[in-house]
């Protein structure tokens, strides 16, 4: 107990005396009946862009999968470990979600690393470097664009990454089949941490349009 972060203990106590008390019936129902979220949210690990907070979601409403730079790898049924693919499989096949949202955000550290050709590995395994390699072709194209500023390159790749992940989602047979049958919809979104704006990707043009409040 003494080594557990005191700020988290305080937060838990506030949760128990506040939100849990107000929604205790809902928590008990979820415990007894299980979860039935309608939406899978694929988001970044970044502590500044928590989907439950951004969308004011209650318990049981969102099935959230988070990784560095909110990316989805292509379908690869091999013998390796695939945490993102496992979460996707469970959400689609077991929970039968109706919507999948890939949500990126501004000032993403993973995207910044992908754009830096001189970035040094953080560890001998270079896990982040290998993971961000999913975006290498797009990153190399953007790096060579001298017309864009650094911040414009960053925003561009953050949004390209969202489109790339949606394309990779469609390489999963279960996703592609359900989408073709009209039982599953794929969406892209981009959140600006600085001003709280949410941009939604138009499914036809693939442009990002700011959501009006």
XYZ file of N, CA and C in Angstrom:
639
model
N 0.826 -1.201 0.000
C 0.000 0.000 0.000
C 0.866 1.258 0.000
N 1.966 1.213 0.773
C 2.785 2.406 0.908
C 3.431 2.803 -0.409
N 3.695 1.837 -1.294
C 4.366 2.141 -2.545
C 3.385 2.424 -3.683
N 2.117 2.174 -3.465
C 1.121 2.445 -4.498
C 0.972 3.956 -4.630
N 0.896 4.508 -5.855
C 0.816 5.965 -6.032
C -0.336 6.582 -5.241
N 0.004 7.532 -4.403
C -1.004 8.158 -3.529
C -2.081 8.876 -4.330
N -1.717 9.430 -5.503
C -2.707 10.142 -6.321
C -3.774 9.184 -6.839
N -3.367 7.934 -7.112
C -4.338 6.948 -7.593
C -5.254 6.478 -6.465
N -4.716 6.350 -5.280
C -5.541 5.987 -4.128
C -6.588 7.061 -3.874
N -6.154 8.326 -3.947
C -7.098 9.431 -3.761
C -8.158 9.425 -4.853
N -7.720 9.152 -6.092
C -8.671 9.104 -7.194
C -9.672 7.979 -7.047
N -9.203 6.822 -6.570
C -10.102 5.696 -6.356
C -11.149 6.033 -5.294
N -10.719 6.685 -4.227
C -11.663 7.053 -3.177
C -12.708 8.033 -3.696
N -12.283 8.959 -4.534
C -13.243 9.887 -5.135
C -14.214 9.141 -6.048
N -13.687 8.161 -6.779
C -14.526 7.350 -7.664
C -15.585 6.595 -6.862
N -15.175 5.978 -5.774
C -16.110 5.198 -4.965
C -17.173 6.055 -4.308
N -16.791 7.240 -3.886
C -17.763 8.113 -3.214
C -18.589 8.916 -4.211
N -18.139 8.971 -5.464
C -18.848 9.751 -6.471
C -19.495 8.904 -7.534
N -18.760 8.625 -8.594
C -19.344 7.962 -9.760
C -19.848 6.559 -9.444
N -19.076 5.782 -8.668
C -19.529 4.419 -8.394
C -20.819 4.427 -7.576
N -20.892 5.313 -6.613
C -22.111 5.412 -5.802
C -23.311 5.766 -6.670
N -23.090 6.691 -7.607
C -24.186 7.132 -8.473
C -24.593 6.059 -9.481
N -23.642 5.196 -9.882
C -23.918 4.204 -10.918
C -23.734 2.770 -10.422
N -23.894 2.552 -9.135
C -23.646 1.220 -8.567
C -24.565 0.160 -9.169
N -25.811 0.513 -9.463
C -26.736 -0.441 -10.074
C -26.238 -0.874 -11.448
N -25.721 0.085 -12.183
C -25.218 -0.217 -13.515
C -24.012 -1.140 -13.439
N -23.119 -0.883 -12.505
C -21.947 -1.743 -12.344
C -22.361 -3.159 -11.947
N -23.332 -3.272 -11.077
C -23.786 -4.606 -10.662
C -24.430 -5.348 -11.828
N -25.189 -4.610 -12.642
C -25.816 -5.229 -13.819
C -24.744 -5.716 -14.790
N -23.717 -4.889 -15.023
C -22.638 -5.286 -15.923
C -21.877 -6.493 -15.386
N -21.716 -6.536 -14.065
C -21.016 -7.672 -13.459
C -21.812 -8.964 -13.638
N -23.120 -8.868 -13.520
C -23.979 -10.056 -13.616
C -24.232 -10.474 -15.067
N -24.483 -9.492 -15.926
C -24.911 -9.780 -17.295
C -23.777 -9.739 -18.320
N -22.621 -9.213 -17.950
C -21.516 -9.079 -18.887
C -21.617 -7.799 -19.702
N -20.585 -7.542 -20.470
C -20.546 -6.315 -21.265
C -21.144 -6.524 -22.644
N -21.786 -5.475 -23.160
C -22.333 -5.509 -24.511
C -22.122 -4.164 -25.192
N -20.879 -3.700 -25.258
C -20.633 -2.408 -25.910
C -20.922 -2.496 -27.405
N -21.372 -1.397 -27.973
C -21.680 -1.354 -29.399
C -20.501 -0.855 -30.224
N -19.489 -0.291 -29.538
C -18.402 0.372 -30.241
C -17.040 -0.105 -29.765
N -16.174 -0.428 -30.717
C -14.765 -0.669 -30.446
C -14.017 0.609 -30.770
N -13.282 1.135 -29.812
C -12.491 2.335 -29.999
C -11.015 1.947 -30.020
N -10.344 2.193 -31.137
C -8.917 1.931 -31.254
C -8.207 3.268 -31.113
N -7.521 3.450 -29.991
C -6.954 4.755 -29.651
C -5.492 4.626 -29.259
N -4.869 5.761 -29.056
C -3.458 5.803 -28.683
C -3.299 5.645 -27.175
N -2.121 5.186 -26.768
C -1.819 5.054 -25.339
C -1.678 6.398 -24.643
N -1.524 7.464 -25.412
C -1.247 8.790 -24.853
C -2.237 9.149 -23.745
N -1.703 9.533 -22.593
C -2.543 9.817 -21.429
C -3.420 11.054 -21.611
N -3.142 11.847 -22.638
C -3.912 13.075 -22.871
C -5.141 12.853 -23.755
N -5.292 11.652 -24.284
C -6.366 11.404 -25.252
C -7.163 10.155 -24.895
N -7.717 10.126 -23.689
C -8.491 8.974 -23.215
C -9.895 8.993 -23.816
N -10.281 7.975 -24.592
C -11.597 7.971 -25.239
C -12.768 8.091 -24.268
N -12.682 7.396 -23.129
C -13.797 7.452 -22.171
C -14.048 8.876 -21.695
N -12.974 9.651 -21.563
C -13.108 11.044 -21.132
C -13.630 11.915 -22.265
N -13.051 11.772 -23.453
C -13.432 12.602 -24.600
C -14.899 12.426 -24.962
N -15.389 11.193 -24.895
C -16.770 10.912 -25.290
C -17.714 10.782 -24.096
N -17.214 11.115 -22.915
C -18.034 11.088 -21.703
C -18.787 9.759 -21.581
N -18.049 8.670 -21.792
C -18.664 7.340 -21.812
C -18.748 6.744 -20.421
N -19.841 6.067 -20.167
C -20.033 5.381 -18.907
C -19.513 3.956 -18.975
N -19.564 3.246 -17.860
C -19.094 1.855 -17.830
C -19.897 0.986 -18.789
N -19.183 0.147 -19.532
C -19.840 -0.780 -20.448
C -20.188 -0.212 -21.807
N -19.883 1.069 -22.061
C -20.299 1.687 -23.321
C -19.274 1.545 -24.440
N -17.992 1.557 -24.085
C -16.940 1.466 -25.091
C -16.029 0.279 -24.798
N -15.672 -0.456 -25.838
C -14.618 -1.457 -25.730
C -13.374 -0.792 -26.303
N -12.405 -0.494 -25.453
C -11.274 0.340 -25.848
C -10.004 -0.488 -25.990
N -9.346 -0.339 -27.129
C -8.054 -0.952 -27.365
C -7.080 0.185 -27.652
N -5.996 0.264 -26.858
C -5.036 1.357 -27.027
C -3.633 0.811 -27.282
N -2.945 1.435 -28.211
C -1.542 1.110 -28.460
C -0.821 2.370 -28.928
N 0.466 2.275 -29.162
C 1.217 3.436 -29.625
C 0.724 3.861 -31.004
N 0.242 5.105 -31.088
C -0.209 5.715 -32.348
C -1.470 5.089 -32.926
N -2.269 4.437 -32.082
C -3.587 3.913 -32.485
C -3.567 3.201 -33.834
N -2.653 2.260 -33.984
C -2.497 1.594 -35.272
C -3.068 0.175 -35.274
N -3.503 -0.228 -36.454
C -3.956 -1.604 -36.688
C -3.020 -2.230 -37.712
N -2.372 -3.332 -37.384
C -1.512 -4.004 -38.368
C -2.374 -4.794 -39.348
N -1.826 -5.200 -40.477
C -2.602 -6.050 -41.394
C -2.815 -7.439 -40.812
N -3.780 -8.125 -41.357
C -4.120 -9.488 -40.938
C -2.949 -10.424 -41.205
N -2.420 -11.041 -40.147
C -1.290 -11.958 -40.260
C -1.498 -13.149 -39.326
N -2.166 -14.200 -39.794
C -2.438 -15.369 -38.943
C -1.231 -16.288 -38.825
N -0.183 -15.786 -38.165
C 1.021 -16.588 -37.987
C 1.148 -16.999 -36.520
N 2.298 -17.460 -36.132
C 2.478 -17.937 -34.766
C 2.966 -16.890 -33.793
N 3.022 -15.633 -34.212
C 3.502 -14.574 -33.329
C 2.389 -14.059 -32.424
N 2.774 -13.174 -31.518
C 1.810 -12.572 -30.595
C 1.218 -11.315 -31.234
N -0.102 -11.214 -31.213
C -0.773 -10.087 -31.859
C -1.844 -9.532 -30.910
N -1.438 -8.629 -30.033
C -2.369 -8.095 -29.042
C -3.494 -7.295 -29.692
N -3.137 -6.446 -30.648
C -4.147 -5.630 -31.306
C -5.137 -6.494 -32.074
N -4.623 -7.477 -32.799
C -5.497 -8.364 -33.571
C -6.387 -9.200 -32.653
N -5.855 -9.590 -31.491
C -6.652 -10.368 -30.533
C -7.809 -9.535 -29.998
N -7.542 -8.263 -29.665
C -8.607 -7.387 -29.172
C -9.651 -7.147 -30.243
N -9.199 -6.962 -31.475
C -10.121 -6.778 -32.597
C -10.981 -8.012 -32.802
N -10.366 -9.167 -32.781
C -11.080 -10.422 -32.952
C -12.159 -10.593 -31.883
N -11.806 -10.294 -30.632
C -12.779 -10.449 -29.550
C -13.940 -9.464 -29.704
N -13.622 -8.224 -30.055
C -14.673 -7.212 -30.187
C -15.650 -7.560 -31.305
N -15.112 -8.038 -32.430
C -15.949 -8.313 -33.600
C -16.663 -9.656 -33.494
N -15.925 -10.686 -33.089
C -16.470 -12.042 -33.101
C -17.265 -12.389 -31.841
N -16.823 -11.910 -30.698
C -17.498 -12.259 -29.435
C -18.509 -11.199 -29.002
N -18.083 -9.928 -29.022
C -18.971 -8.862 -28.555
C -19.932 -8.379 -29.633
N -19.592 -8.635 -30.895
C -20.434 -8.228 -32.030
C -20.665 -6.719 -32.053
N -19.598 -5.948 -31.931
C -19.730 -4.495 -31.974
C -20.284 -4.074 -33.328
N -20.936 -2.916 -33.362
C -21.542 -2.414 -34.598
C -20.663 -1.371 -35.280
N -19.781 -0.735 -34.498
C -18.937 0.321 -35.035
C -17.510 0.143 -34.533
N -16.550 0.418 -35.415
C -15.141 0.465 -35.042
C -14.624 1.856 -35.378
N -14.063 2.528 -34.403
C -13.541 3.871 -34.599
C -12.039 3.868 -34.343
N -11.283 4.306 -35.331
C -9.849 4.520 -35.152
C -9.668 6.002 -34.851
N -9.210 6.321 -33.642
C -9.086 7.725 -33.243
C -7.628 8.096 -32.996
N -7.108 8.954 -33.858
C -5.783 9.513 -33.646
C -5.874 10.827 -32.906
N -4.744 11.459 -32.687
C -4.755 12.738 -31.960
C -3.542 13.574 -32.341
N -3.637 14.851 -32.051
C -2.545 15.768 -32.340
C -1.369 15.570 -31.399
N -0.180 15.926 -31.882
C 1.052 15.883 -31.095
C 1.370 14.465 -30.594
N 1.126 13.495 -31.450
C 1.353 12.093 -31.087
C 2.851 11.782 -31.097
N 3.369 11.268 -29.988
C 4.779 10.959 -29.883
C 5.232 9.865 -30.822
N 4.390 8.860 -31.032
C 4.737 7.778 -31.947
C 4.872 8.276 -33.377
N 3.955 9.138 -33.786
C 4.013 9.710 -35.127
C 5.250 10.591 -35.278
N 5.553 11.346 -34.230
C 6.751 12.196 -34.273
C 8.005 11.349 -34.459
N 8.051 10.207 -33.772
C 9.197 9.301 -33.904
C 9.294 8.737 -35.316
N 8.144 8.432 -35.913
C 8.132 7.877 -37.272
C 8.660 8.884 -38.288
N 8.507 10.169 -37.998
C 8.938 11.217 -38.921
C 10.390 11.619 -38.725
N 11.016 11.131 -37.657
C 12.394 11.509 -37.347
C 13.356 10.441 -37.865
N 14.046 10.707 -38.971
C 14.945 9.694 -39.543
C 16.173 9.427 -38.666
N 16.433 10.313 -37.721
C 17.605 10.163 -36.845
C 17.240 9.662 -35.446
N 15.998 9.217 -35.273
C 15.556 8.760 -33.952
C 16.345 7.533 -33.514
N 16.845 7.562 -32.300
C 17.593 6.445 -31.738
C 16.646 5.482 -31.036
N 16.890 4.177 -31.109
C 16.037 3.212 -30.388
C 16.065 3.472 -28.889
N 14.925 3.282 -28.240
C 14.853 3.447 -26.792
C 15.387 2.224 -26.064
N 15.464 1.094 -26.759
C 15.963 -0.143 -26.164
C 16.572 -0.991 -27.273
N 17.352 -2.002 -26.909
C 17.936 -2.877 -27.941
C 16.881 -3.523 -28.838
N 15.693 -3.777 -28.285
C 14.640 -4.395 -29.089
C 14.002 -3.446 -30.083
N 14.108 -2.141 -29.820
C 13.517 -1.108 -30.682
C 12.070 -1.447 -31.046
N 11.288 -1.766 -30.021
C 9.899 -2.164 -30.265
C 9.085 -1.050 -30.921
N 9.303 0.194 -30.451
C 8.555 1.306 -31.028
C 8.949 1.517 -32.480
N 10.244 1.444 -32.748
C 10.706 1.626 -34.125
C 10.114 0.603 -35.072
N 10.088 -0.641 -34.647
C 9.526 -1.706 -35.494
C 8.022 -1.517 -35.673
N 7.355 -1.128 -34.594
C 5.902 -0.919 -34.660
C 5.568 0.227 -35.610
N 6.301 1.344 -35.482
C 6.044 2.498 -36.341
C 6.492 2.247 -37.774
N 7.230 1.166 -38.009
C 7.598 0.789 -39.365
C 6.387 0.533 -40.252
N 5.228 0.292 -39.636
C 3.987 0.127 -40.400
C 3.687 1.364 -41.239
N 4.234 2.515 -40.806
C 3.974 3.770 -41.510
C 5.173 4.257 -42.308
N 6.203 3.455 -42.405
C 7.440 3.931 -43.021
C 7.247 4.494 -44.436
N 6.534 3.816 -45.346
C 6.396 4.385 -46.700
C 5.764 5.771 -46.696
N 4.704 5.949 -45.912
C 4.043 7.258 -45.849
C 4.941 8.289 -45.177
N 5.635 7.878 -44.121
C 6.518 8.800 -43.408
C 7.629 9.300 -44.314
N 8.197 8.422 -45.120
C 9.285 8.810 -46.012
C 8.808 9.795 -47.077
N 7.589 9.619 -47.545
C 7.045 10.560 -48.525
C 6.850 11.941 -47.908
N 6.339 11.969 -46.680
C 6.070 13.250 -46.021
C 7.376 13.939 -45.626
N 8.360 13.159 -45.192
C 9.654 13.737 -44.822
C 10.269 14.513 -45.976
N 10.056 14.048 -47.186
C 10.653 14.675 -48.355
C 9.879 15.863 -48.894
N 8.766 16.213 -48.239
C 7.949 17.339 -48.707
C 8.413 18.617 -48.018
N 9.191 19.416 -48.732
C 9.755 20.640 -48.140
C 8.748 21.777 -48.053
N 7.602 21.625 -48.684
C 6.580 22.672 -48.645
C 5.901 22.726 -47.279
N 5.767 21.562 -46.632
C 5.073 21.482 -45.350
C 5.994 21.869 -44.205
N 5.408 22.465 -43.168
C 6.143 22.730 -41.940
C 6.195 21.456 -41.110
N 6.982 21.449 -40.044
C 7.078 20.264 -39.188
C 5.720 19.896 -38.600
N 4.973 20.894 -38.125
C 3.666 20.602 -37.518
C 2.678 20.105 -38.564
N 2.779 20.614 -39.791
C 1.886 20.139 -40.856
C 2.213 18.703 -41.240
N 3.498 18.366 -41.267
C 3.884 16.975 -41.537
C 3.330 16.054 -40.459
N 3.429 16.498 -39.223
C 2.950 15.690 -38.101
C 1.460 15.419 -38.224
N 0.690 16.487 -38.432
C -0.763 16.328 -38.561
C -1.120 15.457 -39.763
N -0.410 15.653 -40.853
C -0.689 14.866 -42.063
C -0.493 13.379 -41.799
N 0.629 13.015 -41.158
C 0.876 11.593 -40.919
C -0.068 11.031 -39.867
N -0.463 11.834 -38.892
C -1.442 11.370 -37.901
C -2.738 10.961 -38.585
N -3.143 11.718 -39.578
C -4.395 11.419 -40.275
C -4.211 10.308 -41.309
N -3.070 10.286 -41.960
C -2.778 9.181 -42.888
C -2.748 7.860 -42.130
N -2.214 7.882 -40.917
C -2.161 6.678 -40.094
C -3.557 6.128 -39.813
N -4.498 7.020 -39.594
C -5.885 6.598 -39.349
C -6.436 5.900 -40.588
N -6.224 6.496 -41.761
C -6.691 5.885 -43.004
C -6.003 4.536 -43.233
N -4.730 4.479 -42.921
C -3.972 3.241 -43.092
C -4.526 2.132 -42.199
N -4.863 2.478 -40.959
C -5.401 1.480 -40.034
C -6.770 0.982 -40.486
N -7.573 1.876 -41.034
C -8.885 1.457 -41.530
C -8.720 0.509 -42.721
N -7.752 0.808 -43.574
C -7.474 -0.097 -44.702
C -7.011 -1.462 -44.182
N -6.185 -1.457 -43.137
C -5.716 -2.721 -42.562
C -6.845 -3.481 -41.879
N -7.792 -2.775 -41.304
C -8.946 -3.443 -40.697
C -9.665 -4.307 -41.733
N -9.735 -3.816 -42.945
C -10.457 -4.532 -44.001
C -9.700 -5.746 -44.517
N -8.445 -5.935 -44.077
C -7.725 -7.170 -44.441
C -8.142 -8.330 -43.538
N -8.849 -8.042 -42.436
C -9.349 -9.097 -41.546
C -10.664 -9.625 -42.127
N -10.725 -10.909 -42.444
C -11.937 -11.455 -43.071
C -13.216 -11.157 -42.295
N -13.172 -11.278 -40.973
C -14.391 -11.066 -40.183
C -14.883 -9.629 -40.292
N -13.951 -8.675 -40.373
C -14.326 -7.268 -40.516
C -14.878 -7.008 -41.910
N -14.172 -7.475 -42.911
C -14.568 -7.219 -44.298
C -15.948 -7.810 -44.601
N -16.182 -9.026 -44.155
C -17.462 -9.689 -44.431
C -18.618 -8.974 -43.748
N -18.429 -8.612 -42.474
C -19.508 -7.945 -41.746
C -19.777 -6.546 -42.292
N -18.708 -5.861 -42.728
C -18.919 -4.536 -43.321
C -19.687 -4.667 -44.629
N -19.334 -5.645 -45.436
C -20.031 -5.851 -46.713
C -21.502 -6.194 -46.495
N -21.800 -6.852 -45.386
C -23.190 -7.209 -45.072
C -23.950 -6.080 -44.392
N -23.282 -4.966 -44.132
C -23.928 -3.830 -43.489
C -24.100 -3.975 -41.991
N -23.380 -4.931 -41.390
C -23.513 -5.169 -39.955
C -22.401 -4.513 -39.136
N -21.456 -3.881 -39.820
C -20.326 -3.257 -39.143
C -19.915 -2.018 -39.926
N -19.646 -0.927 -39.200
C -19.204 0.302 -39.846
C -17.847 0.719 -39.288
N -16.995 1.226 -40.180
C -15.662 1.679 -39.795
C -15.604 3.202 -39.884
N -14.960 3.815 -38.895
C -14.903 5.273 -38.812
C -13.493 5.728 -38.457
N -13.168 6.949 -38.861
C -11.920 7.577 -38.468
C -12.200 8.875 -37.743
N -11.385 9.187 -36.746
C -11.542 10.438 -36.005
C -10.160 10.919 -35.561
N -10.042 12.225 -35.385
C -8.776 12.830 -34.957
C -9.099 13.901 -33.914
N -8.444 13.803 -32.769
C -8.709 14.702 -31.649
C -7.540 15.663 -31.460
N -7.848 16.940 -31.386
C -6.824 17.961 -31.148
C -6.752 18.238 -29.653
N -5.667 17.804 -29.038
C -5.513 17.949 -27.592
C -5.544 19.410 -27.168
N -4.923 20.287 -27.967
C -4.746 21.682 -27.576
C -6.065 22.431 -27.399
N -7.015 22.178 -28.295
C -8.270 22.944 -28.221
C -9.519 22.083 -28.098
N -9.350 20.775 -27.991
C -10.490 19.894 -27.779
C -11.330 19.615 -29.014
N -10.861 20.010 -30.189
C -11.644 19.765 -31.405
C -11.613 18.297 -31.806
N -12.749 17.817 -32.303
C -12.844 16.458 -32.828
C -13.132 16.547 -34.317
N -12.281 15.883 -35.104
C -12.444 15.861 -36.554
C -12.849 14.444 -36.977
N -13.912 14.346 -37.767
C -14.449 13.063 -38.209
C -14.096 12.856 -39.681
N -13.642 11.651 -40.011
C -13.297 11.355 -41.400
C -14.542 11.041 -42.223
N -14.736 11.786 -43.305
C -15.843 11.518 -44.218
C -15.586 10.175 -44.914
N -16.540 9.248 -44.875
C -16.302 7.903 -45.435
C -16.106 7.883 -46.940
N -16.595 8.900 -47.642
C -16.484 8.935 -49.095
C -15.223 9.667 -49.565
N -15.062 10.916 -49.121
C -13.903 11.701 -49.547
C -12.658 11.383 -48.732
N -12.838 10.850 -47.536
C -11.780 10.561 -46.577
C -11.136 11.831 -46.018
N -11.750 12.982 -46.276
C -11.319 14.234 -45.657
C -11.764 14.257 -44.207
N -11.030 14.983 -43.366
C -11.429 15.134 -41.969
C -12.184 16.448 -41.794
N -13.366 16.353 -41.211
C -14.258 17.502 -41.031
C -14.450 17.750 -39.539
N -14.263 18.992 -39.133
C -14.397 19.320 -37.709
C -15.853 19.221 -37.273
N -16.064 18.538 -36.163
C -17.406 18.363 -35.618
C -17.831 19.634 -34.896
N -18.973 20.175 -35.281
C -19.492 21.378 -34.620
C -20.066 21.008 -33.260
N -19.873 21.879 -32.299
C -20.425 21.667 -30.955
C -21.878 22.133 -30.938
